[in-house]
């Protein structure tokens, strides 16, 4: 027996020896992982340098305003085009050209105008009349065009004016044909065809196709604008929903503090009931759509629609929701049946965690600091990403209707009229194509984008790690205190935060660096998969899937290892590698307890988050969808009512996760301290256990029986 025990400990490290002087987190400690601390500081300084460089080169107006053929912004305040907010296409039919999808630019002259044309006019007609229509027509010609002495063919050949104006309406600040349907036929201004001003009849369908292609890039922006509009109309109701989620989470935590056993069983029953109601509601919606026109259309046939409300009018959507919720319900019920005996152990640990939080009440508000720091990191990353994405320069290319050897070459609009290209191809034009650049900065712009992503992951993981180590230090001081709360620091959270920042910034940077590297590699794999899509064979696709799966598993393992390593660092003040090794071997020596106790507790806490999110989500659905008749008049008019619902659901989960993460960290810390306690002490008067007797009996009894069963 002794040989087997020695062999077991030899594989998984030696248990920690009894130390009568150890009374919690060690105060006399030194700085750890200094090299990584220096690297982190240098990387952050470099991150600031990249941000300053991006802010000096970038121009977010490129995302907001449409640009004419010279790359100028339409409607931008303080410029000569301030009173010309709309973009007008000389010949929108050319936007049906496949080049639109390659260059993301329509191969026709584009100018900024005050308003879109409202009636049919051809250059040939108005040129002959020379009346007020001709004066109006000239406002849709190039602003520096000199028409005096030129015939209509010469004006059209030089591309100074459009051949025809068609009735248009502004859409995403672009003048698109006012197409409609009359007796099943596509019409523009009640006409199915019109004269293009060059002697041929053009079908309205061609105009419609050009309008669709010209809008291929801005359609998503229109959806975003509608979503933004919904936020402006419902932000205060969203805020109320998030406050309700916070109040429910806080009440739940307080009740868990005093009624842990009862609350866990109530939580389990309510989760089953909430998901059960979701199944019932999906079935009723599915049944109510039976026989409705168009309700039997499949999602595949429908394709992608910018109006997401269309999907809720299809039976297949509700059937999918119904199946998903049924699967979730069955899985939860089976897990509860399988873990029914283990739940008692988890309840015992949750009671002790509640008692610990009662002594360290400030821990409940620490997630607010983590949230604020993460918000700063996310905001800096997002702003830097936008400026990097918009720091390209305007690139102009040669567009020509006839064959020309210079077509699609880069050109300079300032000198184009006197250039060799214009002499070789008289009807060619130098037009704005896209934003790019040939400078050293632009060549390595993708590298700066990846650096931005990498530092975002590193800083975000650092903030999360700081929160984990701070909470671990506070709860460890509770566990190892012989007399609670006399032997605890006056402010456990502030004491632990000070230790973490003063001594272990390098350790936090080390652990978060490992995680950031794996996360960045996962982003790189997604980027490569997107770039190589359509060119991969089955072997490379399989390899890509395997790599994604492996790095996903590696990320989960590193998160688990880091979390336990930070607890050991908070207690003993050693470097990251030593602490990670000690934590890993300690858990390996108690593998049964880890599987039986720690993970069951995590599952119960997850059910708590699910209950809060489900309750708030159901209330938000009934409110924003107008199902509550008593307050129907107070509901804001929305384009997509799922926008505030989804926002409330995601926000509720983040709020609930913030509160329950304190419980989860408390449970993990107490669990690791308990395992240390079992190895350090034997329960005698000289070497007493610090775990309360009632909890200790439950834990030892249940875990010993679990070990026997295994």
XYZ file of C-alpha atoms in Angstrom:
710
model
C 0.000 0.000 0.000
C 2.816 2.348 0.930
C 4.586 1.505 -2.336
C 1.428 2.233 -4.354
C 0.948 5.535 -2.530
C 4.567 6.507 -3.139
C 4.279 5.619 -6.805
C 1.062 7.670 -7.062
C 2.628 10.756 -5.480
C 5.757 10.274 -7.558
C 3.684 10.633 -10.709
C 1.640 13.567 -9.493
C 4.058 15.453 -7.255
C 4.539 15.380 -3.506
C 1.777 16.590 -1.147
C 2.509 19.777 0.771
C 3.909 19.245 4.295
C 2.379 20.583 7.477
C 3.506 24.118 8.355
C 2.186 25.528 11.657
C 3.219 29.065 10.651
C 1.136 29.086 7.456
C -1.986 31.206 8.015
C -3.141 32.110 4.576
C -1.733 34.071 1.648
C 1.974 34.714 2.256
C 2.733 38.392 2.790
C 6.519 38.262 2.474
C 6.854 37.642 -1.247
C 8.879 38.944 -4.172
C 8.175 39.930 -7.754
C 7.561 37.042 -10.154
C 8.065 36.623 -13.922
C 9.809 39.989 -14.256
C 10.884 39.387 -17.867
C 7.303 38.862 -18.975
C 6.297 41.995 -17.073
C 8.857 44.011 -19.054
C 7.680 42.457 -22.328
C 4.077 43.315 -21.481
C 4.955 46.954 -20.756
C 6.891 47.220 -24.040
C 4.018 45.595 -25.955
C 1.468 47.992 -24.432
C 3.669 50.974 -25.318
C 3.887 49.597 -28.864
C 0.115 49.246 -28.846
C -0.220 52.939 -28.018
C 2.222 53.737 -30.849
C 0.123 51.709 -33.312
C -2.981 53.529 -32.110
C -1.373 56.950 -32.599
C -0.136 55.929 -36.060
C -3.579 54.636 -37.038
C -5.318 57.748 -35.727
C -2.972 59.965 -37.736
C -3.473 57.969 -40.960
C -7.068 56.753 -40.660
C -10.247 58.511 -41.663
C -13.530 57.021 -40.316
C -15.475 59.261 -42.700
C -14.810 56.624 -45.348
C -17.224 54.359 -43.485
C -19.893 57.045 -43.057
C -19.988 59.078 -46.278
C -20.293 57.878 -49.912
C -17.444 59.010 -52.171
C -17.561 60.356 -55.708
C -15.279 59.362 -58.585
C -12.545 61.581 -57.166
C -12.701 60.016 -53.714
C -14.334 63.065 -52.087
C -16.981 62.655 -49.390
C -20.539 63.634 -50.248
C -22.279 65.833 -47.690
C -19.300 66.219 -45.383
C -19.560 69.365 -43.264
C -16.980 72.057 -43.923
C -16.221 70.985 -47.500
C -17.344 72.162 -50.920
C -19.704 69.166 -51.092
C -21.432 69.925 -47.799
C -24.732 70.716 -49.546
C -24.476 67.714 -51.865
C -25.184 64.695 -49.661
C -26.305 62.214 -52.335
C -24.236 60.125 -54.744
C -25.459 60.029 -58.348
C -24.412 57.389 -60.940
C -24.063 58.511 -64.586
C -25.084 55.055 -65.876
C -26.238 52.751 -63.119
C -26.749 49.895 -65.595
C -22.975 49.468 -65.635
C -23.172 48.557 -61.951
C -24.491 45.148 -63.055
C -20.943 44.473 -64.316
C -19.142 41.686 -62.357
C -16.368 44.217 -61.748
C -18.522 45.627 -58.940
C -17.964 42.487 -56.894
C -14.220 42.488 -57.601
C -13.370 46.147 -57.161
C -16.309 47.097 -54.889
C -16.800 50.112 -57.146
C -19.277 50.783 -59.937
C -17.465 51.393 -63.306
C -19.285 54.614 -64.121
C -18.748 58.269 -63.236
C -20.191 59.195 -59.830
C -20.794 62.714 -58.566
C -22.312 64.294 -55.461
C -25.629 66.080 -55.970
C -28.054 68.140 -53.872
C -31.041 65.954 -54.679
C -31.831 62.953 -56.813
C -33.498 63.470 -60.249
C -37.282 63.270 -60.153
C -38.218 62.824 -63.855
C -37.044 61.415 -67.169
C -34.739 63.616 -69.220
C -32.250 62.832 -71.957
C -29.299 65.024 -72.823
C -30.293 65.036 -76.490
C -33.746 66.473 -75.726
C -32.767 69.167 -73.218
C -29.705 70.225 -75.260
C -31.962 71.047 -78.188
C -34.393 73.067 -76.053
C -31.830 75.008 -73.983
C -34.534 75.793 -71.376
C -34.773 75.431 -67.577
C -34.625 71.642 -67.962
C -31.170 72.037 -69.525
C -30.070 74.200 -66.590
C -31.308 71.515 -64.185
C -29.659 68.804 -66.260
C -26.256 70.502 -66.020
C -26.335 70.141 -62.220
C -25.893 66.403 -62.824
C -22.808 66.916 -64.998
C -19.231 66.996 -63.738
C -18.688 70.254 -61.871
C -15.675 71.370 -63.937
C -17.235 70.365 -67.270
C -17.143 73.017 -70.027
C -20.053 72.266 -72.374
C -19.921 75.426 -74.519
C -19.225 74.606 -78.163
C -19.463 70.845 -77.671
C -22.010 68.650 -79.419
C -23.973 65.943 -77.590
C -21.784 63.086 -78.957
C -18.638 64.948 -77.835
C -20.073 65.550 -74.336
C -20.972 61.866 -73.977
C -17.634 60.702 -75.384
C -15.700 62.766 -72.835
C -18.008 61.554 -70.044
C -18.910 65.078 -68.950
C -22.664 64.426 -68.485
C -24.961 61.426 -68.178
C -26.899 60.398 -71.277
C -30.185 60.166 -69.405
C -31.707 61.009 -66.039
C -34.198 58.592 -64.499
C -36.556 59.145 -61.537
C -34.579 58.172 -58.437
C -34.939 58.015 -54.674
C -32.188 58.382 -52.084
C -31.210 55.110 -50.406
C -28.211 55.035 -48.041
C -27.303 58.444 -49.513
C -27.248 57.059 -53.052
C -29.638 57.910 -55.879
C -31.153 54.604 -56.959
C -33.883 54.227 -59.611
C -37.436 54.520 -58.256
C -38.407 51.088 -59.529
C -41.795 49.525 -58.917
C -44.189 46.941 -60.310
C -47.209 47.487 -62.512
C -49.306 44.461 -63.516
C -46.403 42.190 -62.598
C -43.840 44.074 -64.744
C -40.902 46.126 -63.445
C -41.401 49.823 -64.235
C -39.524 53.056 -63.683
C -41.812 56.063 -63.650
C -44.671 53.871 -64.938
C -42.618 52.880 -67.998
C -41.248 49.392 -68.672
C -38.514 50.761 -70.969
C -36.958 54.103 -71.851
C -34.528 55.791 -74.224
C -30.999 55.785 -72.809
C -30.137 58.978 -74.710
C -27.830 57.112 -77.059
C -30.468 55.870 -79.482
C -31.454 52.536 -77.886
C -34.304 51.358 -75.680
C -33.361 50.061 -72.224
C -35.563 47.635 -70.304
C -36.394 48.601 -66.716
C -35.141 45.197 -65.553
C -31.600 46.194 -66.554
C -31.912 49.291 -64.386
C -33.127 47.190 -61.474
C -30.197 44.787 -61.809
C -27.728 47.670 -61.832
C -29.335 49.168 -58.754
C -29.045 45.848 -56.921
C -25.363 45.446 -57.764
C -24.542 49.057 -56.879
C -26.074 48.443 -53.470
C -24.311 45.145 -52.781
C -21.779 46.747 -50.437
C -24.110 49.195 -48.661
C -27.020 46.840 -47.968
C -25.449 45.630 -44.742
C -24.837 49.242 -43.752
C -28.550 49.948 -44.178
C -29.362 47.110 -41.785
C -26.842 48.535 -39.332
C -28.475 51.964 -39.597
C -31.882 50.460 -38.872
C -30.461 48.610 -35.881
C -28.884 51.844 -34.667
C -32.242 53.567 -35.092
C -33.871 50.857 -32.979
C -31.293 51.453 -30.265
C -32.012 55.182 -30.231
C -35.734 54.451 -29.779
C -35.455 51.717 -27.164
C -32.223 52.381 -25.247
C -33.999 53.414 -22.039
C -36.178 50.269 -22.105
C -33.046 48.193 -22.698
C -31.449 49.934 -19.726
C -34.499 49.126 -17.598
C -34.265 45.475 -18.664
C -30.586 45.333 -17.704
C -31.327 46.962 -14.340
C -34.019 44.333 -13.747
C -31.478 41.627 -14.591
C -28.991 43.159 -12.146
C -31.601 43.373 -9.366
C -32.694 39.762 -9.947
C -29.049 38.601 -9.937
C -28.337 40.492 -6.713
C -31.492 39.139 -5.020
C -30.579 35.651 -6.177
C -27.063 35.966 -4.750
C -28.373 37.306 -1.419
C -30.927 34.497 -1.154
C -28.207 32.006 -2.044
C -26.203 33.426 0.848
C -28.874 32.490 3.419
C -30.898 29.733 1.693
C -28.368 27.934 -0.484
C -30.005 24.477 -0.307
C -33.538 25.696 -0.977
C -32.452 28.129 -3.696
C -30.550 25.439 -5.615
C -33.600 23.163 -5.808
C -35.902 26.088 -6.632
C -33.446 27.127 -9.337
C -33.404 23.630 -10.849
C -37.213 23.435 -10.951
C -37.566 26.952 -12.415
C -34.995 26.282 -15.142
C -36.915 23.193 -16.232
C -40.180 25.173 -16.188
C -38.736 28.148 -18.136
C -37.323 25.903 -20.870
C -40.588 23.942 -20.848
C -42.524 27.151 -21.464
C -40.160 27.964 -24.337
C -40.958 24.571 -25.875
C -44.693 25.198 -25.455
C -44.483 28.693 -26.994
C -42.475 27.463 -30.012
C -45.009 24.678 -30.585
C -47.932 27.133 -30.442
C -46.237 29.456 -32.942
C -45.452 26.476 -35.172
C -49.063 25.286 -35.037
C -50.541 28.771 -35.584
C -48.624 29.181 -38.878
C -50.136 26.015 -40.351
C -51.943 26.883 -43.557
C -50.642 30.468 -43.631
C -49.509 31.658 -47.105
C -45.728 31.316 -47.452
C -45.264 29.743 -44.008
C -44.072 26.427 -45.468
C -41.118 28.005 -47.316
C -37.836 26.458 -46.182
C -34.956 28.501 -44.788
C -32.749 27.312 -47.646
C -35.221 28.577 -50.249
C -35.648 31.885 -48.414
C -31.916 32.562 -48.256
C -30.443 35.570 -46.471
C -32.878 38.400 -45.773
C -31.973 41.762 -44.248
C -35.406 41.907 -42.614
C -34.961 39.190 -40.010
C -38.649 39.368 -39.051
C -39.357 37.353 -42.203
C -37.815 34.261 -40.588
C -40.362 34.359 -37.742
C -43.162 33.948 -40.296
C -41.825 30.543 -41.351
C -42.817 27.302 -39.627
C -39.357 25.801 -40.086
C -37.808 28.512 -37.887
C -40.075 27.687 -34.940
C -39.565 23.969 -35.542
C -35.796 24.493 -35.266
C -36.239 26.447 -32.008
C -38.545 23.706 -30.714
C -36.033 20.933 -31.450
C -33.124 22.865 -29.901
C -35.045 23.598 -26.690
C -36.225 19.972 -26.431
C -32.639 18.739 -26.735
C -31.471 21.216 -24.061
C -34.334 20.195 -21.745
C -33.584 16.477 -22.113
C -29.848 16.992 -21.540
C -30.442 19.030 -18.371
C -32.940 16.500 -16.970
C -30.607 13.567 -17.677
C -27.671 15.375 -16.052
C -29.767 16.170 -12.984
C -30.840 12.524 -12.679
C -27.261 11.333 -13.072
C -25.854 13.911 -10.631
C -28.658 13.826 -8.046
C -26.348 12.538 -5.275
C -23.515 14.878 -6.208
C -25.786 17.907 -5.990
C -25.824 17.568 -2.187
C -22.046 17.925 -2.165
C -22.219 20.986 -4.411
C -24.878 22.540 -2.149
C -22.582 22.065 0.860
C -19.752 23.857 -0.934
C -22.095 26.616 -2.140
C -23.174 27.204 1.456
C -19.548 27.665 2.484
C -18.968 29.923 -0.539
C -21.992 31.988 0.533
C -20.513 32.316 4.016
C -17.189 33.443 2.533
C -18.891 36.044 0.342
C -20.773 37.238 3.420
C -17.406 38.102 5.011
C -16.102 39.636 1.754
C -19.187 41.502 0.498
C -17.075 43.911 -1.564
C -16.295 40.965 -3.850
C -19.815 41.242 -5.314
C -18.979 44.677 -6.701
C -15.496 43.830 -7.986
C -16.895 42.640 -11.385
C -17.862 46.285 -12.008
C -14.152 47.190 -12.030
C -13.390 44.282 -14.363
C -16.264 45.343 -16.627
C -15.021 48.944 -16.730
C -11.458 47.881 -17.594
C -12.671 45.456 -20.260
C -14.854 48.206 -21.734
C -11.776 50.436 -22.069
C -9.800 47.633 -23.731
C -12.635 46.836 -26.156
C -13.214 50.516 -26.972
C -9.494 51.118 -27.670
C -9.314 48.010 -29.872
C -12.465 48.917 -31.826
C -11.417 52.530 -32.435
C -7.917 51.479 -33.478
C -9.340 48.801 -35.796
C -11.623 51.354 -37.495
C -8.788 53.840 -37.991
C -6.488 51.111 -39.324
C -9.185 49.906 -41.718
C -9.752 53.450 -43.001
C -6.113 54.535 -43.230
C -5.747 53.500 -46.850
C -5.318 56.095 -49.578
C -7.664 56.617 -52.515
C -6.697 54.422 -55.487
C -7.837 55.488 -58.959
C -8.090 53.144 -61.943
C -8.687 53.431 -65.671
C -12.232 52.513 -66.727
C -13.063 52.127 -70.414
C -16.101 50.863 -72.322
C -14.086 49.630 -75.324
C -10.963 47.472 -75.411
C -7.980 49.282 -73.954
C -4.656 47.844 -72.844
C -4.599 50.274 -69.898
C -7.979 49.189 -68.463
C -8.020 48.831 -64.674
C -4.487 50.191 -64.325
C -3.886 52.761 -61.592
C -3.926 56.407 -62.665
C -3.732 59.977 -61.361
C -6.918 62.012 -61.920
C -4.994 65.320 -61.796
C -2.814 64.540 -64.809
C -4.980 61.962 -66.561
C -6.282 64.214 -69.357
C -2.746 64.901 -70.577
C -1.481 61.357 -70.025
C -0.507 58.707 -72.582
C -3.445 56.554 -71.443
C -5.946 59.239 -72.483
C -4.238 59.563 -75.892
C -4.308 55.792 -76.468
C -7.885 55.397 -75.199
C -9.765 58.686 -75.733
C -13.002 57.459 -74.131
C -11.265 56.165 -70.965
C -11.795 57.742 -67.544
C -9.692 57.868 -64.389
C -12.084 57.110 -61.556
C -11.885 56.356 -57.863
C -11.819 52.550 -57.382
C -11.153 51.758 -53.742
C -8.961 52.618 -50.774
C -5.523 51.029 -50.670
C -1.935 52.178 -50.982
C 1.568 51.231 -52.040
C 3.561 52.749 -49.182
C 5.533 50.760 -46.594
C 2.811 51.482 -44.043
C 0.019 50.211 -46.304
C 1.929 47.054 -47.262
C 2.129 45.965 -43.613
C -1.313 47.177 -42.628
C -2.567 43.607 -42.201
C 0.308 42.983 -39.764
C -0.755 45.987 -37.703
C -4.329 44.689 -37.702
C -3.172 41.339 -36.321
C -1.012 43.144 -33.755
C -4.107 45.082 -32.735
C -6.054 41.825 -32.330
C -3.198 40.142 -30.440
C -2.782 43.017 -27.970
C -6.545 43.146 -27.522
C -6.557 39.493 -26.464
C -3.488 39.977 -24.254
C -4.901 43.031 -22.455
C -8.405 41.543 -22.103
C -6.991 38.313 -20.681
C -4.754 40.338 -18.356
C -7.770 42.212 -16.952
C -9.663 38.938 -16.478
C -6.622 37.332 -14.822
C -6.239 40.301 -12.483
C -9.838 39.828 -11.352
C -9.349 36.104 -10.812
C -6.181 36.528 -8.758
C -7.701 39.359 -6.706
C -10.780 37.320 -5.793
C -8.668 34.214 -5.158
C -6.439 36.102 -2.722
C -9.444 37.520 -0.861
C -11.209 34.160 -0.481
C -7.985 32.358 0.399
C -7.481 34.837 3.254
C -10.965 33.845 4.460
C -10.287 30.101 4.303
C -6.905 30.111 6.068
C -8.000 32.497 8.832
C -8.146 30.566 12.135
C -10.552 33.090 13.658
C -12.957 34.591 11.154
C -13.070 37.527 10.607
C -10.440 38.574 13.198
C -7.520 37.012 11.299
C -8.697 38.406 7.946
C -7.419 41.704 6.462
C -9.645 44.734 7.008
C -10.226 45.039 3.238
C -9.495 41.623 1.678
C -10.234 42.724 -1.891
C -7.979 45.802 -1.792
C -5.191 43.874 -0.035
C -5.329 41.120 -2.646
C -5.500 43.609 -5.543
C -2.461 45.452 -4.192
C -0.453 42.204 -3.895
C -1.390 41.122 -7.405
C -0.353 44.425 -9.017
C 2.764 44.950 -6.921
C 4.287 41.475 -7.096
C 2.590 39.466 -9.833
C 2.013 41.710 -12.865
C 4.543 39.581 -14.742
C 2.762 36.361 -13.765
C -0.568 37.755 -14.919
C 1.073 38.840 -18.184
C 2.639 35.378 -18.621
C -0.631 33.481 -18.226
C -2.603 35.917 -20.370
C 0.146 35.820 -23.042
C -0.195 32.046 -23.431
C -3.935 32.406 -23.829
C -3.622 35.365 -26.236
C -1.232 33.412 -28.488
C -3.695 30.541 -28.829
C -6.623 32.914 -29.425
C -4.683 34.835 -32.075
C -3.789 31.590 -33.839
C -7.492 30.693 -33.856
C -8.286 34.066 -35.453
C -5.510 33.478 -38.016
C -6.970 30.075 -38.864
C -10.392 31.665 -39.392
C -8.782 34.329 -41.594
C -6.978 31.706 -43.700
C -10.129 29.613 -43.951
C -12.032 32.653 -45.216
C -9.320 33.553 -47.734
C -8.972 30.001 -49.038
C -12.705 29.281 -49.179
C -13.643 27.771 -52.505
C -10.063 26.706 -53.321
C -9.683 23.987 -50.700
C -9.909 20.294 -51.382
C -11.377 17.814 -48.900
C -7.994 17.051 -47.359
C -7.172 20.697 -46.556
C -10.698 21.276 -45.248
C -10.353 18.301 -42.916
C -6.929 19.534 -41.789
C -8.331 23.023 -41.132
C -11.204 21.584 -39.073
C -8.770 19.467 -37.043
C -6.549 22.481 -36.356
C -9.525 24.573 -35.246
C -10.715 21.800 -32.937
C -7.248 21.255 -31.434
C -6.674 24.930 -30.709
C -10.178 25.263 -29.250
C -9.406 22.419 -26.832
C -6.003 23.945 -26.062
C -7.621 27.298 -25.256
C -10.069 25.637 -22.844
C -7.242 23.756 -21.127
C -5.079 26.876 -20.753
C -8.031 28.785 -19.263
C -8.552 26.005 -16.719
C -4.836 25.810 -15.907
C -4.449 29.589 -15.629
C -7.413 29.912 -13.276
C -5.992 27.384 -10.810
C -2.463 28.718 -11.225
C -3.621 32.211 -10.213
C -5.167 30.739 -7.042
C -1.831 29.154 -6.116
C 0.017 32.391 -6.903
C -2.413 34.308 -4.689
C -1.668 31.919 -1.824
C 2.077 31.255 -2.096
C 3.433 34.053 -4.308
C 5.466 31.797 -6.624
C 5.964 32.266 -10.357
C 3.495 31.111 -12.992
C 5.149 27.851 -14.055
C 5.680 26.616 -10.503
C 2.151 27.571 -9.465
C 0.618 25.965 -12.564
C 2.563 22.759 -11.904
C 1.536 22.688 -8.224
C -2.114 23.344 -9.053
C -2.163 20.740 -11.823
C -0.600 17.996 -9.689
C -2.828 18.872 -6.745
C -5.888 18.441 -8.951
C -4.498 15.228 -10.454
C -3.991 13.806 -6.957
C -7.681 14.558 -6.301
C -9.124 13.832 -9.725
C -12.282 12.170 -8.353
C -13.073 15.175 -6.171
C -12.536 17.533 -9.119
C -14.938 15.610 -11.335
C -17.520 15.026 -8.615
C -17.529 18.340 -6.796
C -16.053 21.248 -8.714
C -17.739 20.610 -12.052
C -21.138 19.856 -10.516
C -20.977 23.217 -8.739
C -20.120 24.929 -12.023
C -23.133 23.216 -13.608
C -25.449 24.500 -10.856
C -24.112 28.032 -11.236
C -24.656 27.774 -14.987
C -28.285 26.821 -14.336
C -28.590 29.954 -12.189
C -27.356 32.126 -15.050
C -29.670 30.294 -17.441
C -32.637 30.961 -15.155
C -31.950 34.705 -14.926
C -31.323 35.084 -18.652
C -34.389 32.999 -19.564
C -36.703 34.912 -17.207
C -35.552 38.348 -18.365
C -35.528 37.202 -22.014
C -39.147 35.965 -21.858
C -40.248 39.244 -20.262
C -38.368 41.250 -22.923
C -39.931 39.169 -25.706
C -43.482 39.778 -24.479
C -42.793 43.484 -23.964
C -41.040 44.412 -27.216
C -43.219 42.160 -29.397
C -46.378 43.850 -28.106
C -47.844 40.743 -26.471
C -48.646 42.645 -23.244
C -51.821 44.549 -24.146
C -51.877 46.691 -20.984
C -48.676 48.522 -21.971
C -48.935 48.165 -25.736
C -49.051 51.952 -26.301
C -45.771 52.539 -24.472
C -43.794 50.185 -26.725
C -41.484 52.081 -29.134
C -41.927 51.600 -32.883
C -39.060 49.398 -34.051
C -37.699 48.059 -37.337
C -36.594 44.821 -35.685
C -37.998 44.074 -32.249
C -35.420 41.298 -31.826
C -32.674 43.954 -31.531
C -33.564 45.131 -27.987
C -34.561 41.575 -27.005
C -31.200 40.174 -28.063
C -29.396 43.080 -26.394
C -31.248 42.522 -23.116
C -30.570 38.765 -23.258
C -26.837 39.193 -23.927
C -26.555 41.998 -21.363
C -28.446 39.920 -18.776
C -26.070 37.023 -19.334
C -23.026 39.278 -18.888
C -24.512 40.762 -15.696
C -25.464 37.352 -14.298
C -22.056 35.999 -15.316
C -20.394 38.889 -13.482
C -22.191 38.095 -10.221
C -21.918 34.324 -10.534
C -18.257 34.526 -11.549
C -17.593 35.714 -7.991
C -19.308 32.583 -6.692
C -17.456 30.402 -9.193
C -14.096 31.879 -8.215
C -14.979 31.527 -4.534
C -15.900 27.859 -5.014
C -12.711 27.124 -6.988
C -10.540 28.876 -4.399
C -12.183 27.163 -1.437
C -11.983 23.838 -3.253
C -8.260 24.179 -3.913
C -7.706 25.368 -0.341
C -9.701 22.386 0.909
C -7.490 19.973 -1.048
C -4.408 21.697 0.385
C -5.955 21.490 3.840
C -6.481 17.730 3.552
C -2.836 17.209 2.610
C -1.385 19.681 5.138
C -3.385 18.624 8.184
C -4.762 15.414 9.642
C -7.562 16.770 11.840
C -5.715 16.333 15.132
C -5.463 19.036 17.771
C -1.939 19.870 16.630
C -2.862 19.860 12.941
C -6.543 20.872 12.707
C -8.609 21.172 9.553
C -9.708 24.693 8.758
C -12.775 23.516 6.840
C -15.922 23.673 9.052
C -16.705 20.279 10.624
C -20.202 19.928 9.143
C -18.941 20.629 5.614
C -15.838 18.524 6.107
C -17.911 15.469 7.034
C -20.094 15.824 3.959
C -17.140 16.371 1.640
C -15.033 13.521 2.971
C -17.935 11.093 3.202
C -19.336 11.832 -0.245
C -15.939 11.970 -1.940
C -14.730 8.770 -0.285
C -17.897 6.994 -1.437
C -17.423 8.444 -4.934
C -13.850 7.202 -4.985
C -15.040 3.750 -3.878
C -17.688 3.677 -6.617
C -15.093 4.635 -9.201
